[in-house]
Short mmCIF file of C-alpha atoms in Angstrom, two decimals:
data_model
loop_
_atom_site.label_atom_id
_atom_site.label_comp_id
_atom_site.label_asym_id
_atom_site.label_seq_id
_atom_site.Cartn_x
_atom_site.Cartn_y
_atom_site.Cartn_z
CA UNK A 155 -34.33 -7.01 -2.24
CA UNK A 156 -35.02 -5.65 -5.71
CA UNK A 157 -35.53 -7.68 -8.90
CA UNK A 158 -32.72 -9.75 -10.32
CA UNK A 159 -30.28 -8.12 -12.74
CA UNK A 160 -28.60 -10.06 -15.56
CA UNK A 161 -25.28 -11.52 -14.47
CA UNK A 162 -23.42 -9.73 -17.26
CA UNK A 163 -24.75 -6.39 -16.00
CA UNK A 164 -23.82 -7.22 -12.42
CA UNK A 165 -20.35 -8.23 -13.51
CA UNK A 166 -19.81 -5.02 -15.49
CA UNK A 167 -21.05 -2.95 -12.56
CA UNK A 168 -18.82 -4.77 -10.11
CA UNK A 169 -15.77 -4.30 -12.31
CA UNK A 170 -16.22 -0.52 -11.99
CA UNK A 171 -17.30 -0.64 -8.35
CA UNK A 172 -15.65 1.22 -5.51
CA UNK A 173 -12.42 -0.49 -4.69
CA UNK A 174 -12.29 -3.22 -7.34
CA UNK A 175 -10.08 -1.22 -9.70
CA UNK A 176 -8.24 0.28 -6.77
CA UNK A 177 -7.38 -3.22 -5.58
CA UNK A 178 -9.50 -3.12 -2.42
CA UNK A 179 -11.85 -5.91 -3.49
CA UNK A 180 -11.29 -9.24 -5.25
CA UNK A 181 -11.01 -9.23 -9.01
CA UNK A 182 -13.51 -12.09 -9.00
CA UNK A 183 -17.04 -10.92 -8.13
CA UNK A 184 -18.04 -14.46 -7.20
CA UNK A 185 -15.43 -14.31 -4.42
CA UNK A 186 -17.23 -11.32 -2.94
CA UNK A 187 -20.63 -13.01 -3.25
CA UNK A 188 -19.27 -16.12 -1.54
CA UNK A 189 -17.65 -14.03 1.19
CA UNK A 190 -20.84 -12.01 1.79
CA UNK A 191 -22.97 -15.14 2.06
CA UNK A 192 -20.50 -16.61 4.54
CA UNK A 193 -20.40 -13.38 6.55
CA UNK A 194 -24.19 -13.31 6.89
CA UNK A 195 -24.24 -16.96 8.06
CA UNK A 196 -21.38 -16.52 10.51
CA UNK A 197 -22.76 -13.29 11.97
CA UNK A 198 -26.20 -14.89 12.40
CA UNK A 199 -24.66 -17.73 14.43
CA UNK A 200 -22.88 -15.37 16.85
CA UNK A 201 -24.14 -15.35 20.43
CA UNK A 202 -22.13 -12.28 21.47
CA UNK A 203 -23.80 -9.03 22.40
CA UNK A 204 -23.26 -6.33 19.80
CA UNK A 205 -20.46 -3.89 20.49
CA UNK A 206 -21.16 -0.49 22.01
CA UNK A 207 -20.80 1.32 18.67
CA UNK A 208 -23.07 -1.14 16.84
CA UNK A 209 -25.69 -0.73 19.57
CA UNK A 210 -25.48 3.05 19.10
CA UNK A 211 -26.07 2.65 15.36
CA UNK A 212 -29.07 0.42 16.13
CA UNK A 213 -30.47 3.09 18.46
CA UNK A 214 -29.95 5.78 15.79
CA UNK A 215 -31.79 3.75 13.17
CA UNK A 216 -34.68 3.12 15.56
CA UNK A 217 -35.14 6.76 16.55
CA UNK A 218 -34.32 8.56 13.29
CA UNK A 219 -36.92 7.91 10.61
CA UNK A 220 -34.82 9.39 7.82
CA UNK A 221 -31.82 7.18 8.56
CA UNK A 222 -34.09 4.15 8.97
CA UNK A 223 -35.79 4.85 5.63
CA UNK A 224 -32.61 5.13 3.56
CA UNK A 225 -30.79 2.25 5.26
CA UNK A 226 -33.83 0.03 4.77
CA UNK A 227 -34.19 1.07 1.14
CA UNK A 228 -30.51 0.62 0.27
CA UNK A 229 -30.73 -2.97 1.52
CA UNK A 230 -33.98 -3.57 -0.36
CA UNK A 231 -32.63 -2.02 -3.59
CA UNK A 232 -29.75 -4.50 -3.80
CA UNK A 233 -30.56 -6.98 -6.62
CA UNK A 234 -31.98 -10.28 -5.39
CA UNK A 235 -29.20 -12.23 -7.10
CA UNK A 236 -26.53 -10.47 -5.00
CA UNK A 237 -25.47 -11.75 -1.59
CA UNK A 238 -25.64 -9.62 1.55
CA UNK A 239 -27.79 -8.75 4.54
CA UNK A 240 -31.54 -9.07 4.02
CA UNK A 241 -32.53 -6.57 6.68
CA UNK A 242 -31.18 -4.11 9.25
CA UNK A 243 -30.57 -6.68 12.06
CA UNK A 244 -28.46 -8.75 9.67
CA UNK A 245 -26.53 -5.63 8.61
CA UNK A 246 -25.80 -4.77 12.24
CA UNK A 247 -24.72 -8.34 13.01
CA UNK A 248 -22.32 -8.24 10.08
CA UNK A 249 -20.83 -4.94 11.23
CA UNK A 250 -20.36 -6.35 14.71
CA UNK A 251 -18.58 -9.43 13.35
CA UNK A 252 -16.27 -7.35 11.14
CA UNK A 253 -15.26 -5.16 14.07
CA UNK A 254 -13.97 -8.19 16.00
CA UNK A 255 -11.65 -9.65 13.37
CA UNK A 256 -8.47 -8.59 11.57
CA UNK A 257 -8.25 -9.07 7.79
CA UNK A 258 -6.98 -12.48 6.70
CA UNK A 259 -4.25 -12.78 4.09
CA UNK A 260 -5.33 -14.56 0.91
CA UNK A 261 -3.90 -15.04 -2.60
CA UNK A 262 -4.86 -12.64 -5.37
CA UNK A 263 -8.25 -13.09 -6.99
CA UNK A 264 -10.02 -14.49 -3.92
CA UNK A 265 -8.74 -12.06 -1.35
CA UNK A 266 -10.98 -9.66 0.52
CA UNK A 267 -8.85 -7.38 2.66
CA UNK A 268 -11.54 -4.71 3.04
CA UNK A 269 -14.60 -6.21 4.73
CA UNK A 270 -16.70 -3.06 5.06
CA UNK A 271 -16.12 -2.14 1.44
CA UNK A 272 -17.29 -5.65 0.53
CA UNK A 273 -20.28 -5.44 2.87
CA UNK A 274 -21.41 -2.15 1.32
CA UNK A 275 -20.34 -2.75 -2.29
CA UNK A 276 -23.85 -3.43 -3.61
CA UNK A 277 -25.58 -0.96 -1.29
CA UNK A 278 -23.32 1.87 -2.49
CA UNK A 279 -24.60 1.29 -6.02
CA UNK A 280 -28.24 1.96 -5.06
CA UNK A 281 -30.06 5.27 -5.18
CA UNK A 282 -30.83 5.04 -1.47
CA UNK A 283 -27.21 4.21 -0.71
CA UNK A 284 -25.99 7.38 -2.44
CA UNK A 285 -28.05 9.33 0.09
CA UNK A 286 -27.53 7.13 3.15
CA UNK A 287 -23.74 7.36 3.15
CA UNK A 288 -24.00 11.17 3.05
CA UNK A 289 -26.24 11.37 6.13
CA UNK A 290 -24.16 12.94 8.88
CA UNK A 291 -25.52 10.88 11.77
CA UNK A 292 -25.24 7.60 9.87
CA UNK A 293 -21.69 8.45 8.75
CA UNK A 294 -20.71 9.36 12.32
CA UNK A 295 -22.12 6.08 13.62
CA UNK A 296 -20.10 4.16 11.05
CA UNK A 297 -17.01 6.11 12.09
CA UNK A 298 -17.54 4.94 15.68
CA UNK A 299 -17.72 1.34 14.48
CA UNK A 300 -14.53 1.82 12.48
CA UNK A 301 -12.87 3.29 15.56
CA UNK A 302 -13.75 0.15 17.51
CA UNK A 303 -12.36 -1.95 14.66
CA UNK A 304 -9.17 0.12 14.59
CA UNK A 305 -8.85 -0.39 18.37
CA UNK A 306 -9.04 -4.12 17.75
CA UNK A 307 -6.37 -3.87 15.02
CA UNK A 308 -4.21 -2.02 17.57
CA UNK A 309 -4.61 -4.85 20.11
CA UNK A 310 -2.49 -8.02 20.53
CA UNK A 311 -5.58 -10.12 19.70
CA UNK A 312 -5.36 -8.95 16.08
CA UNK A 313 -1.90 -10.35 15.38
CA UNK A 314 -3.00 -13.98 15.00
CA UNK A 315 -3.51 -13.29 11.26
CA UNK A 316 0.24 -12.59 10.94
CA UNK A 317 1.21 -16.27 11.23
CA UNK A 318 3.97 -17.63 9.02
CA UNK A 319 2.05 -20.57 7.57
CA UNK A 320 -0.86 -18.90 5.75
CA UNK A 321 -0.91 -15.37 7.18
CA UNK A 322 0.67 -12.00 6.40
CA UNK A 323 4.16 -13.34 7.21
CA UNK A 324 3.80 -16.45 5.07
CA UNK A 325 6.19 -17.14 2.20
CA UNK A 326 3.68 -15.98 -0.42
CA UNK A 327 2.89 -12.74 1.44
CA UNK A 328 6.58 -12.11 2.11
CA UNK A 329 7.32 -12.27 -1.59
CA UNK A 330 4.24 -10.28 -2.67
CA UNK A 331 4.79 -7.40 -0.26
CA UNK A 332 8.60 -7.42 -0.54
CA UNK A 333 8.97 -7.78 3.21
CA UNK A 334 12.76 -7.97 2.87
CA UNK A 335 12.59 -4.20 2.29
CA UNK A 336 11.03 -3.63 5.73
CA UNK A 337 12.15 -3.73 9.33
CA UNK A 338 10.74 -6.93 10.88
CA UNK A 339 11.27 -6.56 14.66
CA UNK A 340 11.89 -10.26 15.28
CA UNK A 341 11.92 -12.47 12.16
CA UNK A 342 12.14 -15.60 14.33
CA UNK A 343 9.02 -14.78 16.36
CA UNK A 344 5.70 -16.37 15.37
CA UNK A 345 4.28 -12.92 14.62
CA UNK A 346 7.50 -11.27 13.49
CA UNK A 347 7.77 -9.36 16.76
CA UNK A 348 4.80 -7.16 15.84
CA UNK A 349 2.53 -6.28 18.77
CA UNK A 350 -0.63 -6.02 16.66
CA UNK A 351 -1.92 -6.10 13.09
CA UNK A 352 -1.64 -2.33 12.62
CA UNK A 353 1.99 -2.39 13.74
CA UNK A 354 2.61 -4.78 10.86
CA UNK A 355 0.56 -2.75 8.42
CA UNK A 356 2.38 0.56 8.95
CA UNK A 357 5.72 -1.15 9.46
CA UNK A 358 8.91 0.84 8.94
CA UNK A 359 10.81 0.54 5.68
CA UNK A 360 14.59 0.22 5.65
CA UNK A 361 16.09 3.70 5.05
CA UNK A 362 18.26 2.55 2.15
CA UNK A 363 15.14 1.41 0.29
CA UNK A 364 13.73 4.98 0.24
CA UNK A 365 16.71 7.39 0.16
CA UNK A 366 15.89 11.09 0.35
CA UNK A 367 16.63 13.13 -2.78
CA UNK A 368 19.79 15.05 -1.80
CA UNK A 369 19.42 18.07 -4.09
CA UNK A 370 18.55 21.49 -2.68
CA UNK A 371 15.92 22.17 -5.34
CA UNK A 372 14.27 18.72 -5.26
CA UNK A 373 10.73 18.36 -3.87
CA UNK A 374 9.98 14.76 -2.93
CA UNK A 375 6.94 12.52 -2.82
CA UNK A 376 5.43 12.22 0.66
CA UNK A 377 4.29 8.67 -0.07
CA UNK A 378 4.51 5.56 -2.17
CA UNK A 379 1.78 5.13 -4.79
CA UNK A 380 0.77 6.20 -8.28
CA UNK A 381 0.23 9.65 -9.75
CA UNK A 382 -3.48 10.41 -10.00
CA UNK A 383 -3.05 13.86 -11.53
CA UNK A 384 -1.54 17.29 -10.93
CA UNK A 385 -3.12 20.58 -11.97
CA UNK A 386 -2.71 24.33 -11.59
CA UNK A 387 -5.51 26.30 -9.92
CA UNK A 388 -6.56 29.82 -10.88
CA UNK A 389 -9.04 30.68 -8.10
CA UNK A 390 -9.91 29.42 -4.62
CA UNK A 391 -13.29 28.18 -5.85
CA UNK A 392 -12.27 26.67 -9.17
CA UNK A 393 -14.07 23.49 -10.08
CA UNK A 394 -11.17 21.61 -11.56
CA UNK A 395 -9.94 18.11 -12.17
CA UNK A 396 -13.27 16.38 -12.62
CA UNK A 397 -16.28 17.64 -14.52
CA UNK A 398 -19.38 18.56 -12.50
CA UNK A 399 -17.68 18.12 -9.14
CA UNK A 400 -17.31 20.72 -6.46
CA UNK A 401 -13.59 20.26 -5.97
CA UNK A 402 -11.89 23.45 -4.89
CA UNK A 403 -9.07 24.66 -2.72
CA UNK A 404 -11.59 26.29 -0.39
CA UNK A 405 -13.35 22.97 0.14
CA UNK A 406 -10.13 21.08 0.58
CA UNK A 407 -8.46 23.29 3.20
CA UNK A 408 -11.70 24.55 4.80
CA UNK A 409 -11.56 28.25 4.17
CA UNK A 410 -10.90 30.92 1.59
CA UNK A 411 -8.07 32.57 3.52
CA UNK A 412 -6.23 29.30 3.89
CA UNK A 413 -6.72 28.62 0.18
CA UNK A 414 -5.47 32.02 -0.98
CA UNK A 415 -1.69 31.30 -0.97
CA UNK A 416 -2.26 28.28 -3.21
CA UNK A 417 -4.18 30.14 -5.93
CA UNK A 418 -2.00 29.96 -9.03
CA UNK A 419 -0.10 27.09 -7.45
CA UNK A 420 -0.40 23.38 -7.96
CA UNK A 421 -2.30 20.41 -6.54
CA UNK A 422 -0.56 17.05 -6.82
CA UNK A 423 -2.66 13.98 -6.04
CA UNK A 424 -1.57 10.36 -5.80
CA UNK A 425 -3.15 7.09 -4.79
CA UNK A 426 -1.90 4.41 -2.40
CA UNK A 427 -3.02 0.80 -2.80
CA UNK A 428 -3.37 -1.56 0.12
CA UNK A 429 0.05 -3.05 -0.62
CA UNK A 430 1.92 0.27 -0.60
CA UNK A 431 4.09 1.62 2.22
CA UNK A 432 1.70 3.68 4.34
CA UNK A 433 3.84 6.13 6.26
CA UNK A 434 4.09 9.61 4.80
CA UNK A 435 6.81 12.22 4.98
CA UNK A 436 7.53 15.87 4.38
CA UNK A 437 8.14 16.81 0.73
CA UNK A 438 10.19 19.88 1.76
CA UNK A 439 12.25 21.25 4.62
CA UNK A 440 10.61 23.90 6.78
CA UNK A 441 8.45 24.48 9.86
CA UNK A 442 5.02 22.94 10.47
CA UNK A 443 2.68 25.86 11.12
CA UNK A 444 -0.63 24.01 11.46
CA UNK A 445 -1.89 20.44 11.93
CA UNK A 446 -5.57 19.55 11.69
CA UNK A 447 -7.71 16.43 11.37
CA UNK A 448 -10.97 16.89 9.44
CA UNK A 449 -13.45 14.10 10.30
CA UNK A 450 -15.86 13.76 7.37
CA UNK A 451 -17.40 11.20 5.01
CA UNK A 452 -16.00 7.72 4.46
CA UNK A 453 -18.19 5.60 2.18
CA UNK A 454 -19.49 8.28 -0.17
CA UNK A 455 -18.68 8.46 -3.89
CA UNK A 456 -19.26 11.06 -6.55
CA UNK A 457 -22.92 10.96 -7.64
CA UNK A 458 -22.25 10.79 -11.37
CA UNK A 459 -21.39 7.37 -12.83
CA UNK A 460 -17.76 6.65 -12.10
CA UNK A 461 -16.29 3.87 -14.25
CA UNK A 462 -13.40 3.44 -11.83
CA UNK A 463 -14.97 4.57 -8.56
CA UNK A 464 -11.83 4.15 -6.49
CA UNK A 465 -9.93 6.60 -8.69
CA UNK A 466 -12.38 8.99 -10.37
CA UNK A 467 -13.95 9.55 -6.96
CA UNK A 468 -10.65 10.72 -5.48
CA UNK A 469 -11.21 14.31 -6.58
CA UNK A 470 -14.58 14.32 -4.86
CA UNK A 471 -13.11 12.63 -1.77
CA UNK A 472 -10.42 15.28 -1.38
CA UNK A 473 -13.21 17.76 -0.64
CA UNK A 474 -15.57 15.64 1.47
CA UNK A 475 -13.66 12.72 3.03
CA UNK A 476 -11.90 12.41 6.35
CA UNK A 477 -8.49 13.98 5.83
CA UNK A 478 -5.50 15.54 7.53
CA UNK A 479 -4.04 19.00 6.89
CA UNK A 480 -0.34 19.63 7.57
CA UNK A 481 0.74 23.16 6.58
CA UNK A 482 4.50 23.66 6.21
CA UNK A 483 6.28 27.00 5.84
CA UNK A 484 9.05 25.76 3.58
CA UNK A 485 12.66 26.96 3.38
CA UNK A 486 11.82 28.11 -0.16
CA UNK A 487 9.71 30.87 1.41
CA UNK A 488 6.50 29.28 0.16
CA UNK A 489 3.79 27.25 1.85
CA UNK A 490 3.08 23.56 1.28
CA UNK A 491 0.07 21.62 2.55
CA UNK A 492 0.26 17.84 2.86
CA UNK A 493 -3.24 16.32 2.84
CA UNK A 494 -3.61 12.59 3.60
CA UNK A 495 -7.13 11.41 2.71
CA UNK A 496 -8.93 8.44 4.23
CA UNK A 497 -11.04 6.22 1.95
CA UNK A 498 -13.75 3.81 3.16
CA UNK A 499 -12.51 1.82 6.18
CA UNK A 500 -9.14 3.51 5.72
CA UNK A 501 -10.10 6.73 7.45
CA UNK A 502 -7.52 6.45 10.23
CA UNK A 503 -5.21 9.40 9.55
CA UNK A 504 -2.60 9.53 12.30
CA UNK A 505 -0.04 12.27 12.87
CA UNK A 506 3.44 11.93 14.32
CA UNK A 507 3.70 13.40 17.80
CA UNK A 508 4.65 17.03 18.32
CA UNK A 509 4.29 18.20 14.72
CA UNK A 510 2.80 21.61 15.49
CA UNK A 511 5.62 24.16 15.35
CA UNK A 512 8.22 21.49 14.61
CA UNK A 513 11.18 21.97 12.30
CA UNK A 514 11.11 19.23 9.65
CA UNK A 515 13.61 18.22 7.02
CA UNK A 516 12.82 16.78 3.64
CA UNK A 517 11.82 13.18 4.36
CA UNK A 518 10.83 13.72 8.02
CA UNK A 519 7.94 11.46 8.96
CA UNK A 520 4.64 13.33 9.34
CA UNK A 521 2.26 10.44 10.00
CA UNK A 522 0.70 7.25 8.68
CA UNK A 523 -2.51 5.54 7.70
CA UNK A 524 -3.47 2.65 9.95
CA UNK A 525 -5.17 0.09 7.74
CA UNK A 526 -5.72 0.15 3.99
CA UNK A 527 -5.11 2.15 0.84
CA UNK A 528 -5.68 5.87 0.64
CA UNK A 529 -5.13 9.04 -1.35
CA UNK A 530 -2.69 11.92 -0.86
CA UNK A 531 -2.86 15.53 -2.02
CA UNK A 532 -0.03 18.05 -1.80
CA UNK A 533 -0.79 21.74 -2.34
CA UNK A 534 2.06 24.01 -3.45
CA UNK A 535 1.91 27.80 -3.09
CA UNK A 536 2.00 29.89 -6.25
CA UNK A 537 5.57 30.31 -7.50
CA UNK A 538 7.07 27.35 -5.68
CA UNK A 539 7.06 24.77 -8.50
CA UNK A 540 9.39 25.23 -11.45
CA UNK A 541 8.44 21.92 -13.06
CA UNK A 542 7.29 18.42 -12.20
CA UNK A 543 9.68 15.57 -12.89
CA UNK A 544 7.12 12.74 -13.08
CA UNK A 545 4.60 12.25 -15.91
CA UNK A 546 1.12 13.65 -15.45
CA UNK A 547 -1.91 11.39 -15.73
CA UNK A 548 -5.30 12.10 -17.30
CA UNK A 549 -8.00 10.18 -15.42
CA UNK A 550 -10.69 11.51 -17.77
CA UNK A 551 -9.33 10.73 -21.24
CA UNK A 552 -6.62 8.25 -20.28
CA UNK A 553 -6.30 5.35 -17.87
CA UNK A 554 -7.38 6.57 -14.40
CA UNK A 555 -5.48 3.73 -12.77
CA UNK A 556 -2.41 3.99 -14.99
CA UNK A 557 -0.48 6.80 -13.33
CA UNK A 558 3.30 6.72 -12.98
CA UNK A 559 4.58 4.95 -9.83
CA UNK A 560 6.16 7.19 -7.20
CA UNK A 561 8.25 6.40 -4.14
CA UNK A 562 8.40 8.25 -0.84
CA UNK A 563 11.46 10.57 -0.63
CA UNK A 564 12.06 10.42 -4.40
CA UNK A 565 11.87 13.66 -6.41
CA UNK A 566 8.54 14.57 -8.01
CA UNK A 567 9.24 18.26 -8.75
CA UNK A 568 11.89 20.97 -8.91
CA UNK A 569 11.49 24.20 -6.94
CA UNK A 570 12.09 27.72 -8.18
CA UNK A 571 15.24 28.94 -6.40
#
């Protein structure tokens, strides 16, 4: 590991680290350090063979000198007074351990719901880490590990963390996450009737808690969350939103022709925290003309210093992260694209069945994120939006995390009729 860094500097860096401001990681840095030290000890004591995906990452590191160099260096560049793996075998052991366990509920301050974000938090701050998490083969190998973890979270073995004493169905969690607003399959069951952790995470909300805006001209939010920002775009290749970032319609929708209808239109981006409702819905009535999943980066941030990481980096992530594309030919005669974006271990974008070619109404479910917080973009074709009905946010000059709260199915804009 690299030389020690003053604690005050480490604390300041952690407070602007990926996920801390977004609520992914504990407010208390010492909680992360304690958790990392415990993870390394626990993983070292495991006698289990590594999972198939972890073994594949090990094989990649052994055969690919470039991957091996940057992964080695990002571990070595972590300050010596930070906890974490000391070498590649310890890193692999930690990844294997994470993939076998569902997140535990914990009170605010000490909680660590996002184990891979915590594992990588110091490595992502290093020069080598900036490169490593952009390496295609390394990123793909991490995606395979996340897929194994998601499979575990989809299995009955993962629901033990839902217990009513100290788990996600405990009294404290029930109050914090307003579980009275949600459909609990069997409130008397030990695990609430949920078949797995992910079934709990993307649980259904009671319809009366998210009524659909009834007006003809109303365009609704596809998700719960906070406004990140909305902006008008003048060309398919505009660099907008964040300075010095390649953030364009062409990058977002993967092609100039696809981007063309949205030139002169609007991009509306919002952010979902880990506690938000994670199913997303159609903002307009119309017909789904195209559905596409874009597997891409997961643990990469914008290169320039980002004092909020989890929020400033959202513009960058909309162009490079794993994301979904749902194009809707709306009843207004204009096109809308709903773009759910995966962030870190929350790269599981899942679509509702049979969307392609389907007629949808305003508020029809389009899909969900499995575990974690995420970001959502909605692109509106030129001429569709008359005005937005929620306040804009300025993540550059203002508070990047202080956007107005939005609720799924509630109006965010008025259409030109």
